[in-house]
PDB file of C-alpha atoms in Angstrom:
ATOM      1  CA  MET A 120     161.371 179.943  45.281  1.00  0.00           C
ATOM      2  CA  LYS A 121     157.471 181.719  44.072  1.00  0.00           C
ATOM      3  CA  ILE A 122     155.937 179.372  41.313  1.00  0.00           C
ATOM      4  CA  ASP A 123     155.497 180.900  37.999  1.00  0.00           C
ATOM      5  CA  TRP A 124     151.439 178.896  37.207  1.00  0.00           C
ATOM      6  CA  ASP A 125     150.695 180.307  34.145  1.00  0.00           C
ATOM      7  CA  ARG A 126     154.196 179.974  32.514  1.00  0.00           C
ATOM      8  CA  ARG A 127     154.591 176.506  33.853  1.00  0.00           C
ATOM      9  CA  THR A 128     151.335 175.978  32.585  1.00  0.00           C
ATOM     10  CA  CYS A 129     151.935 176.799  29.552  1.00  0.00           C
ATOM     11  CA  ALA A 130     155.441 175.376  29.038  1.00  0.00           C
ATOM     12  CA  ARG A 131     153.058 172.136  29.208  1.00  0.00           C
ATOM     13  CA  ARG A 132     149.745 172.378  27.581  1.00  0.00           C
ATOM     14  CA  GLY A 133     151.140 175.550  24.873  1.00  0.00           C
ATOM     15  CA  HIS A 134     150.199 179.405  24.975  1.00  0.00           C
ATOM     16  CA  VAL A 135     146.527 180.388  24.482  1.00  0.00           C
ATOM     17  CA  THR A 136     145.890 183.657  22.236  1.00  0.00           C
ATOM     18  CA  TYR A 137     143.144 185.979  20.860  1.00  0.00           C
ATOM     19  CA  ALA A 138     142.496 188.651  18.724  1.00  0.00           C
ATOM     20  CA  PRO A 139     139.621 191.136  19.845  1.00  0.00           C
ATOM     21  CA  GLN A 140     137.924 193.059  17.152  1.00  0.00           C
ATOM     22  CA  GLU A 141     138.176 196.085  18.938  1.00  0.00           C
ATOM     23  CA  ALA A 142     140.798 197.965  17.366  1.00  0.00           C
ATOM     24  CA  VAL A 143     142.675 199.805  20.939  1.00  0.00           C
ATOM     25  CA  LEU A 144     142.478 196.278  22.315  1.00  0.00           C
ATOM     26  CA  ARG A 145     143.403 194.240  19.154  1.00  0.00           C
ATOM     27  CA  ASP A 146     146.038 197.054  19.161  1.00  0.00           C
ATOM     28  CA  ARG A 147     147.383 195.872  22.932  1.00  0.00           C
ATOM     29  CA  LEU A 148     147.646 192.488  22.190  1.00  0.00           C
ATOM     30  CA  ARG A 149     149.241 192.898  18.445  1.00  0.00           C
ATOM     31  CA  ALA A 150     152.921 193.108  17.740  1.00  0.00           C
ATOM     32  CA  GLU A 151     155.126 193.305  14.786  1.00  0.00           C
ATOM     33  CA  THR A 152     158.364 190.727  14.588  1.00  0.00           C
ATOM     34  CA  GLY A 153     160.679 189.884  12.108  1.00  0.00           C
ATOM     35  CA  LEU A 154     159.217 186.167  12.245  1.00  0.00           C
ATOM     36  CA  GLY A 155     156.350 187.931  11.639  1.00  0.00           C
ATOM     37  CA  GLU A 156     152.968 188.617  13.968  1.00  0.00           C
ATOM     38  CA  ALA A 157     153.257 187.567  17.134  1.00  0.00           C
ATOM     39  CA  TRP A 158     149.844 187.920  19.775  1.00  0.00           C
ATOM     40  CA  ARG A 159     149.837 188.187  23.573  1.00  0.00           C
ATOM     41  CA  CYS A 160     148.910 185.174  25.477  1.00  0.00           C
ATOM     42  CA  LEU A 161     146.174 184.855  27.244  1.00  0.00           C
ATOM     43  CA  ARG A 162     147.463 183.012  30.293  1.00  0.00           C
ATOM     44  CA  CYS A 163     151.088 184.034  30.751  1.00  0.00           C
ATOM     45  CA  GLY A 164     150.955 187.416  28.591  1.00  0.00           C
ATOM     46  CA  ASP A 165     153.804 186.359  26.861  1.00  0.00           C
ATOM     47  CA  PHE A 166     153.896 186.694  22.868  1.00  0.00           C
ATOM     48  CA  ALA A 167     153.735 184.192  21.054  1.00  0.00           C
ATOM     49  CA  LEU A 168     154.014 183.986  17.081  1.00  0.00           C
ATOM     50  CA  GLY A 169     151.639 182.898  14.438  1.00  0.00           C
ATOM     51  CA  ALA A 170     148.362 183.439  14.330  1.00  0.00           C
ATOM     52  CA  PRO A 171     145.153 183.659  16.869  1.00  0.00           C
ATOM     53  CA  HIS A 172     143.493 180.478  17.972  1.00  0.00           C
ATOM     54  CA  GLY A 173     140.568 182.415  17.639  1.00  0.00           C
ATOM     55  CA  SER A 174     139.047 186.441  17.152  1.00  0.00           C
ATOM     56  CA  GLY A 175     135.835 187.906  17.642  1.00  0.00           C
ATOM     57  CA  PRO A 176     135.182 190.722  20.436  1.00  0.00           C
ATOM     58  CA  ALA A 177     136.304 191.067  23.481  1.00  0.00           C
ATOM     59  CA  GLU A 178     133.507 189.680  25.709  1.00  0.00           C
ATOM     60  CA  ASP A 179     134.075 186.419  23.721  1.00  0.00           C
ATOM     61  CA  ALA A 180     136.878 185.621  24.715  1.00  0.00           C
ATOM     62  CA  PRO A 181     138.221 182.377  26.553  1.00  0.00           C
ATOM     63  CA  LEU A 182     138.145 183.263  30.097  1.00  0.00           C
ATOM     64  CA  VAL A 183     141.770 181.141  30.242  1.00  0.00           C
ATOM     65  CA  PRO A 184     142.542 180.356  34.551  1.00  0.00           C
ATOM     66  CA  ARG A 185     145.513 182.277  35.461  1.00  0.00           C
ATOM     67  CA  GLY A 186     147.081 183.456  37.879  1.00  0.00           C
ATOM     68  CA  LYS A 187     145.764 182.986  41.801  1.00  0.00           C
ATOM     69  CA  VAL A 188     142.538 181.063  39.538  1.00  0.00           C
ATOM     70  CA  LEU A 189     145.499 178.621  38.015  1.00  0.00           C
ATOM     71  CA  ARG A 190     147.063 177.774  41.666  1.00  0.00           C
ATOM     72  CA  ASP A 191     143.726 176.989  42.998  1.00  0.00           C
ATOM     73  CA  LEU A 192     142.936 174.595  39.954  1.00  0.00           C
ATOM     74  CA  PHE A 193     145.878 172.829  40.674  1.00  0.00           C
ATOM     75  CA  ILE A 194     145.093 172.884  44.105  1.00  0.00           C
ATOM     76  CA  LEU A 195     141.719 171.393  44.009  1.00  0.00           C
ATOM     77  CA  ARG A 196     142.717 168.961  41.013  1.00  0.00           C
ATOM     78  CA  PHE A 197     145.454 166.944  43.514  1.00  0.00           C
ATOM     79  CA  LEU A 198     141.803 166.616  46.157  1.00  0.00           C
ATOM     80  CA  ALA A 199     140.342 165.558  42.765  1.00  0.00           C
ATOM     81  CA  VAL A 200     143.651 162.554  42.111  1.00  0.00           C
ATOM     82  CA  GLU A 201     143.714 161.677  46.318  1.00  0.00           C
ATOM     83  CA  ARG A 202     139.495 161.303  46.439  1.00  0.00           C
ATOM     84  CA  ALA A 203     140.151 159.297  43.217  1.00  0.00           C
ATOM     85  CA  VAL A 204     142.264 157.172  44.663  1.00  0.00           C
ATOM     86  CA  ARG A 205     140.816 156.955  47.580  1.00  0.00           C
ATOM     87  CA  GLY A 206     137.648 155.767  45.675  1.00  0.00           C
ATOM     88  CA  VAL A 207     139.014 153.114  43.621  1.00  0.00           C
ATOM     89  CA  PHE A 208     140.213 151.629  47.178  1.00  0.00           C
ATOM     90  CA  ILE A 209     137.053 151.764  48.920  1.00  0.00           C
ATOM     91  CA  VAL A 210     135.921 149.946  45.991  1.00  0.00           C
ATOM     92  CA  LEU A 211     138.611 147.251  46.172  1.00  0.00           C
ATOM     93  CA  VAL A 212     137.286 146.676  49.896  1.00  0.00           C
ATOM     94  CA  ALA A 213     133.647 146.955  49.000  1.00  0.00           C
ATOM     95  CA  ILE A 214     134.533 143.727  46.547  1.00  0.00           C
ATOM     96  CA  ALA A 215     136.221 142.045  49.587  1.00  0.00           C
ATOM     97  CA  VAL A 216     134.084 142.442  52.094  1.00  0.00           C
ATOM     98  CA  TRP A 217     131.437 140.888  49.734  1.00  0.00           C
ATOM     99  CA  LYS A 218     133.653 138.266  48.485  1.00  0.00           C
ATOM    100  CA  PHE A 219     133.942 137.574  52.083  1.00  0.00           C
ATOM    101  CA  SER A 220     130.336 137.201  52.505  1.00  0.00           C
ATOM    102  CA  ASN A 221     129.593 134.139  50.477  1.00  0.00           C
ATOM    103  CA  SER A 222     132.793 132.016  52.178  1.00  0.00           C
ATOM    104  CA  GLN A 223     132.303 132.994  55.367  1.00  0.00           C
ATOM    105  CA  ASP A 224     133.171 129.809  56.817  1.00  0.00           C
ATOM    106  CA  ALA A 225     135.643 128.804  54.107  1.00  0.00           C
ATOM    107  CA  VAL A 226     137.990 131.586  54.388  1.00  0.00           C
ATOM    108  CA  ARG A 227     137.352 130.839  58.609  1.00  0.00           C
ATOM    109  CA  ARG A 228     138.621 127.125  57.822  1.00  0.00           C
ATOM    110  CA  PHE A 229     141.849 128.808  56.068  1.00  0.00           C
ATOM    111  CA  PHE A 230     142.354 131.263  59.285  1.00  0.00           C
ATOM    112  CA  ASP A 231     142.104 128.568  61.034  1.00  0.00           C
ATOM    113  CA  ASP A 232     144.590 126.116  59.993  1.00  0.00           C
ATOM    114  CA  TYR A 233     147.811 128.541  59.844  1.00  0.00           C
ATOM    115  CA  LEU A 234     146.543 129.756  62.830  1.00  0.00           C
ATOM    116  CA  ASP A 235     147.641 126.998  64.097  1.00  0.00           C
ATOM    117  CA  VAL A 236     150.670 125.702  61.988  1.00  0.00           C
ATOM    118  CA  PHE A 237     151.728 129.259  63.468  1.00  0.00           C
ATOM    119  CA  ARG A 238     151.315 129.234  66.984  1.00  0.00           C
ATOM    120  CA  PRO A 239     154.678 127.459  67.979  1.00  0.00           C
ATOM    121  CA  VAL A 240     156.466 129.629  66.140  1.00  0.00           C
ATOM    122  CA  PHE A 241     155.177 133.150  67.492  1.00  0.00           C
ATOM    123  CA  ARG A 242     155.418 131.336  70.818  1.00  0.00           C
ATOM    124  CA  HIS A 243     158.962 130.580  70.430  1.00  0.00           C
ATOM    125  CA  PHE A 244     159.149 134.390  70.710  1.00  0.00           C
ATOM    126  CA  HIS A 245     156.599 134.875  72.870  1.00  0.00           C
ATOM    127  CA  TYR A 246     154.236 136.076  71.115  1.00  0.00           C
ATOM    128  CA  ASP A 247     150.325 134.761  72.289  1.00  0.00           C
ATOM    129  CA  LEU A 248     148.419 134.347  69.171  1.00  0.00           C
ATOM    130  CA  ASP A 249     145.387 133.329  70.915  1.00  0.00           C
ATOM    131  CA  HIS A 250     145.151 137.050  72.845  1.00  0.00           C
ATOM    132  CA  SER A 251     146.699 138.652  70.009  1.00  0.00           C
ATOM    133  CA  PRO A 252     144.637 141.971  69.146  1.00  0.00           C
ATOM    134  CA  VAL A 253     144.475 141.713  65.090  1.00  0.00           C
ATOM    135  CA  VAL A 254     143.239 138.105  66.124  1.00  0.00           C
ATOM    136  CA  GLY A 255     141.214 138.586  67.825  1.00  0.00           C
ATOM    137  CA  THR A 256     139.423 141.407  65.164  1.00  0.00           C
ATOM    138  CA  ILE A 257     139.832 138.532  63.145  1.00  0.00           C
ATOM    139  CA  GLN A 258     138.192 136.371  64.616  1.00  0.00           C
ATOM    140  CA  LYS A 259     134.809 138.180  65.195  1.00  0.00           C
ATOM    141  CA  THR A 260     133.991 138.870  61.512  1.00  0.00           C
ATOM    142  CA  PHE A 261     133.706 135.082  61.103  1.00  0.00           C
ATOM    143  CA  ASP A 262     130.451 135.822  63.479  1.00  0.00           C
ATOM    144  CA  TYR A 263     129.183 138.820  61.883  1.00  0.00           C
ATOM    145  CA  LYS A 264     126.095 137.415  59.356  1.00  0.00           C
ATOM    146  CA  HIS A 265     125.994 137.545  55.737  1.00  0.00           C
ATOM    147  CA  SER A 266     123.014 140.431  55.292  1.00  0.00           C
ATOM    148  CA  THR A 267     125.191 143.192  57.164  1.00  0.00           C
ATOM    149  CA  LEU A 268     127.943 142.142  55.298  1.00  0.00           C
ATOM    150  CA  VAL A 269     126.553 142.390  52.488  1.00  0.00           C
ATOM    151  CA  ILE A 270     124.867 146.138  54.011  1.00  0.00           C
ATOM    152  CA  VAL A 271     128.174 146.885  54.968  1.00  0.00           C
ATOM    153  CA  ALA A 272     129.732 146.531  50.912  1.00  0.00           C
ATOM    154  CA  VAL A 273     126.434 148.534  49.845  1.00  0.00           C
ATOM    155  CA  ALA A 274     127.499 151.215  52.266  1.00  0.00           C
ATOM    156  CA  LEU A 275     130.875 151.099  51.255  1.00  0.00           C
ATOM    157  CA  LEU A 276     129.822 151.138  48.079  1.00  0.00           C
ATOM    158  CA  VAL A 277     128.139 154.368  48.049  1.00  0.00           C
ATOM    159  CA  TYR A 278     130.470 156.156  50.235  1.00  0.00           C
ATOM    160  CA  ALA A 279     133.445 155.067  46.893  1.00  0.00           C
ATOM    161  CA  LEU A 280     131.042 156.218  44.602  1.00  0.00           C
ATOM    162  CA  ILE A 281     130.543 159.568  46.510  1.00  0.00           C
ATOM    163  CA  GLU A 282     134.336 159.932  46.343  1.00  0.00           C
ATOM    164  CA  ILE A 283     135.141 159.619  42.887  1.00  0.00           C
ATOM    165  CA  VAL A 284     132.237 162.022  41.827  1.00  0.00           C
ATOM    166  CA  GLU A 285     133.718 164.334  43.872  1.00  0.00           C
ATOM    167  CA  ALA A 286     136.886 163.162  41.728  1.00  0.00           C
ATOM    168  CA  VAL A 287     135.504 164.195  38.873  1.00  0.00           C
ATOM    169  CA  GLY A 288     133.577 167.545  39.384  1.00  0.00           C
ATOM    170  CA  LEU A 289     137.112 168.464  41.298  1.00  0.00           C
ATOM    171  CA  TRP A 290     139.802 167.909  38.680  1.00  0.00           C
ATOM    172  CA  ARG A 291     136.934 170.016  36.230  1.00  0.00           C
ATOM    173  CA  ALA A 292     136.332 173.444  38.776  1.00  0.00           C
ATOM    174  CA  LYS A 293     132.976 172.524  38.958  1.00  0.00           C
ATOM    175  CA  ARG A 294     130.895 174.629  41.321  1.00  0.00           C
ATOM    176  CA  TRP A 295     128.116 171.396  42.953  1.00  0.00           C
ATOM    177  CA  ALA A 296     131.507 169.484  44.065  1.00  0.00           C
ATOM    178  CA  GLU A 297     133.111 171.704  45.688  1.00  0.00           C
ATOM    179  CA  TYR A 298     129.917 172.147  48.275  1.00  0.00           C
ATOM    180  CA  LEU A 299     129.805 168.367  47.767  1.00  0.00           C
ATOM    181  CA  THR A 300     133.174 167.580  48.921  1.00  0.00           C
ATOM    182  CA  VAL A 301     132.729 170.597  51.644  1.00  0.00           C
ATOM    183  CA  VAL A 302     129.326 168.632  53.121  1.00  0.00           C
ATOM    184  CA  ALA A 303     130.999 164.869  52.760  1.00  0.00           C
ATOM    185  CA  THR A 304     134.337 165.325  54.286  1.00  0.00           C
ATOM    186  CA  ALA A 305     132.463 168.168  57.446  1.00  0.00           C
ATOM    187  CA  MET A 306     129.960 165.043  57.893  1.00  0.00           C
ATOM    188  CA  PHE A 307     133.110 162.424  58.059  1.00  0.00           C
ATOM    189  CA  LEU A 308     135.554 164.153  60.565  1.00  0.00           C
ATOM    190  CA  PRO A 309     133.252 163.776  64.334  1.00  0.00           C
ATOM    191  CA  LEU A 310     134.035 159.554  63.350  1.00  0.00           C
ATOM    192  CA  GLU A 311     137.829 160.177  62.151  1.00  0.00           C
ATOM    193  CA  ILE A 312     138.362 162.114  65.777  1.00  0.00           C
ATOM    194  CA  TYR A 313     136.064 160.177  67.393  1.00  0.00           C
ATOM    195  CA  GLU A 314     139.175 157.225  66.106  1.00  0.00           C
ATOM    196  CA  LEU A 315     141.640 159.343  66.944  1.00  0.00           C
ATOM    197  CA  THR A 316     140.787 158.728  70.775  1.00  0.00           C
ATOM    198  CA  GLU A 317     140.509 155.288  70.441  1.00  0.00           C
ATOM    199  CA  LYS A 318     143.633 155.186  68.517  1.00  0.00           C
ATOM    200  CA  ILE A 319     146.371 157.157  67.180  1.00  0.00           C
ATOM    201  CA  SER A 320     148.716 156.549  64.421  1.00  0.00           C
ATOM    202  CA  TRP A 321     150.451 158.965  61.600  1.00  0.00           C
ATOM    203  CA  VAL A 322     147.989 157.605  59.468  1.00  0.00           C
ATOM    204  CA  LYS A 323     144.947 159.164  61.085  1.00  0.00           C
ATOM    205  CA  ILE A 324     146.323 162.218  61.692  1.00  0.00           C
ATOM    206  CA  ALA A 325     147.503 163.169  58.262  1.00  0.00           C
ATOM    207  CA  THR A 326     144.259 162.135  56.934  1.00  0.00           C
ATOM    208  CA  LEU A 327     142.456 163.994  59.351  1.00  0.00           C
ATOM    209  CA  THR A 328     144.494 166.813  58.680  1.00  0.00           C
ATOM    210  CA  LEU A 329     143.935 167.009  54.975  1.00  0.00           C
ATOM    211  CA  ASN A 330     141.048 167.452  55.978  1.00  0.00           C
ATOM    212  CA  ILE A 331     140.240 169.624  57.458  1.00  0.00           C
ATOM    213  CA  LEU A 332     143.042 171.858  55.412  1.00  0.00           C
ATOM    214  CA  ALA A 333     140.733 171.002  52.701  1.00  0.00           C
ATOM    215  CA  VAL A 334     137.512 171.655  53.491  1.00  0.00           C
ATOM    216  CA  LEU A 335     138.837 174.924  55.541  1.00  0.00           C
ATOM    217  CA  TYR A 336     140.822 175.678  51.937  1.00  0.00           C
ATOM    218  CA  ILE A 337     138.014 175.596  49.477  1.00  0.00           C
ATOM    219  CA  LEU A 338     135.740 177.369  51.829  1.00  0.00           C
ATOM    220  CA  LEU A 339     137.562 180.693  51.930  1.00  0.00           C
ATOM    221  CA  ALA A 340     139.317 180.302  48.160  1.00  0.00           C
ATOM    222  CA  LYS A 341     135.523 179.350  46.373  1.00  0.00           C
ATOM    223  CA  ARG A 342     133.588 181.784  48.441  1.00  0.00           C
ATOM    224  CA  LEU A 343     131.301 179.097  49.670  1.00  0.00           C
ATOM    225  CA  PHE A 344     127.615 179.627  51.515  1.00  0.00           C
ATOM    226  CA  GLY A 345     127.836 182.995  50.675  1.00  0.00           C
ATOM    227  CA  LEU A 346     131.348 183.296  52.687  1.00  0.00           C
ATOM    228  CA  ARG A 347     133.790 186.170  52.102  1.00  0.00           C
ATOM    229  CA  GLY A 348     131.127 187.523  49.168  1.00  0.00           C
ATOM    230  CA  GLY A 349     129.993 184.433  48.332  1.00  0.00           C
ATOM    231  CA  HIS A 350     129.627 183.767  44.646  1.00  0.00           C
ATOM    232  CA  ALA A 351     129.118 186.963  42.575  1.00  0.00           C
ATOM    233  CA  ALA A 352     132.573 188.098  44.472  1.00  0.00           C
ATOM    234  CA  PHE A 353     134.321 184.404  42.664  1.00  0.00           C
ATOM    235  CA  GLU A 354     132.861 185.439  40.050  1.00  0.00           C
ATOM    236  CA  ALA A 355     134.442 189.214  40.170  1.00  0.00           C
ATOM    237  CA  GLU A 356     137.998 187.640  40.911  1.00  0.00           C
ATOM    238  CA  ARG A 357     137.847 185.265  37.838  1.00  0.00           C
ATOM    239  CA  HIS A 358     137.734 187.996  35.303  1.00  0.00           C
ATOM    240  CA  SER A 359     139.299 190.299  36.930  1.00  0.00           C
ATOM    241  CA  ALA A 360     142.346 187.711  36.485  1.00  0.00           C
ATOM    242  CA  SER A 361     142.043 187.596  32.558  1.00  0.00           C
ATOM    243  CA  LEU A 362     144.390 188.913  30.400  1.00  0.00           C
ATOM    244  CA  ILE A 363     141.440 190.661  27.908  1.00  0.00           C
ATOM    245  CA  GLU A 364     140.017 192.537  31.700  1.00  0.00           C
ATOM    246  CA  VAL A 365     143.165 193.616  32.405  1.00  0.00           C
ATOM    247  CA  GLU A 366     143.783 194.772  28.928  1.00  0.00           C
ATOM    248  CA  THR A 367     140.556 196.197  28.533  1.00  0.00           C
ATOM    249  CA  THR A 368     140.259 198.251  32.020  1.00  0.00           C
ATOM    250  CA  ALA A 369     144.099 199.822  30.989  1.00  0.00           C
ATOM    251  CA  GLY A 370     142.735 200.557  27.578  1.00  0.00           C
ATOM    252  CA  VAL A 371     140.050 202.610  28.713  1.00  0.00           C
ATOM    253  CA  ALA A 372     142.215 204.582  31.327  1.00  0.00           C
ATOM    254  CA  ALA A 373     145.312 205.349  28.942  1.00  0.00           C
ATOM    255  CA  HIS A 374     141.970 207.251  26.731  1.00  0.00           C
ATOM    256  CA  ARG A 375     140.760 209.300  29.768  1.00  0.00           C
TER     257      ARG A 375
END
């Protein structure tokens, strides 16, 4: 089933109409009905009753995303939400690490006390907590220096900030955010691949797959780093999708 991104968006946000000053183009976008005048929506192309939302020269008409451009915007915003959620989660982890760095001894005593309580219970189920990889990993963290944990917390906060900046930029479809996302995500791909060699999990596989697809999609769809004609070709594609551009071309062709 093919999704009509234009009508889907207009159903949620409403139509966008514009009255160009050029007579030929104006006539192609306006219609008289029994209920009054109607203007073609610059996004979905349907006629909407009522006065236009704006007017002026055709070149000043708002560039309303439509078609493939609108679909790309939807995908970018999906990636923006994913980056925002990840950024918030990393901030919470950084706060937890920082708090832990200031109370390692108390946490160690708390953990050891409860370990003594649960040791006989787990032994009953033939599980040795003293040789558990999870318990061993937790106990190793108690030996980390306070300064090391603070550095880890700061590094996590910086990483979270990058993710949140990416999210804001992608949501607003800023080209600098697309470059930042590609570069930052690509930098961490080797680390994610290395983690899979250590231990495979569906979460790690899903994260790696999503990041690879995101990098490839943004690179190709947004024509970054000169790919597929670069920025000039991308802007030409955006304008060619504009209803004003389509009707201007049609009007010129009709008068030849």
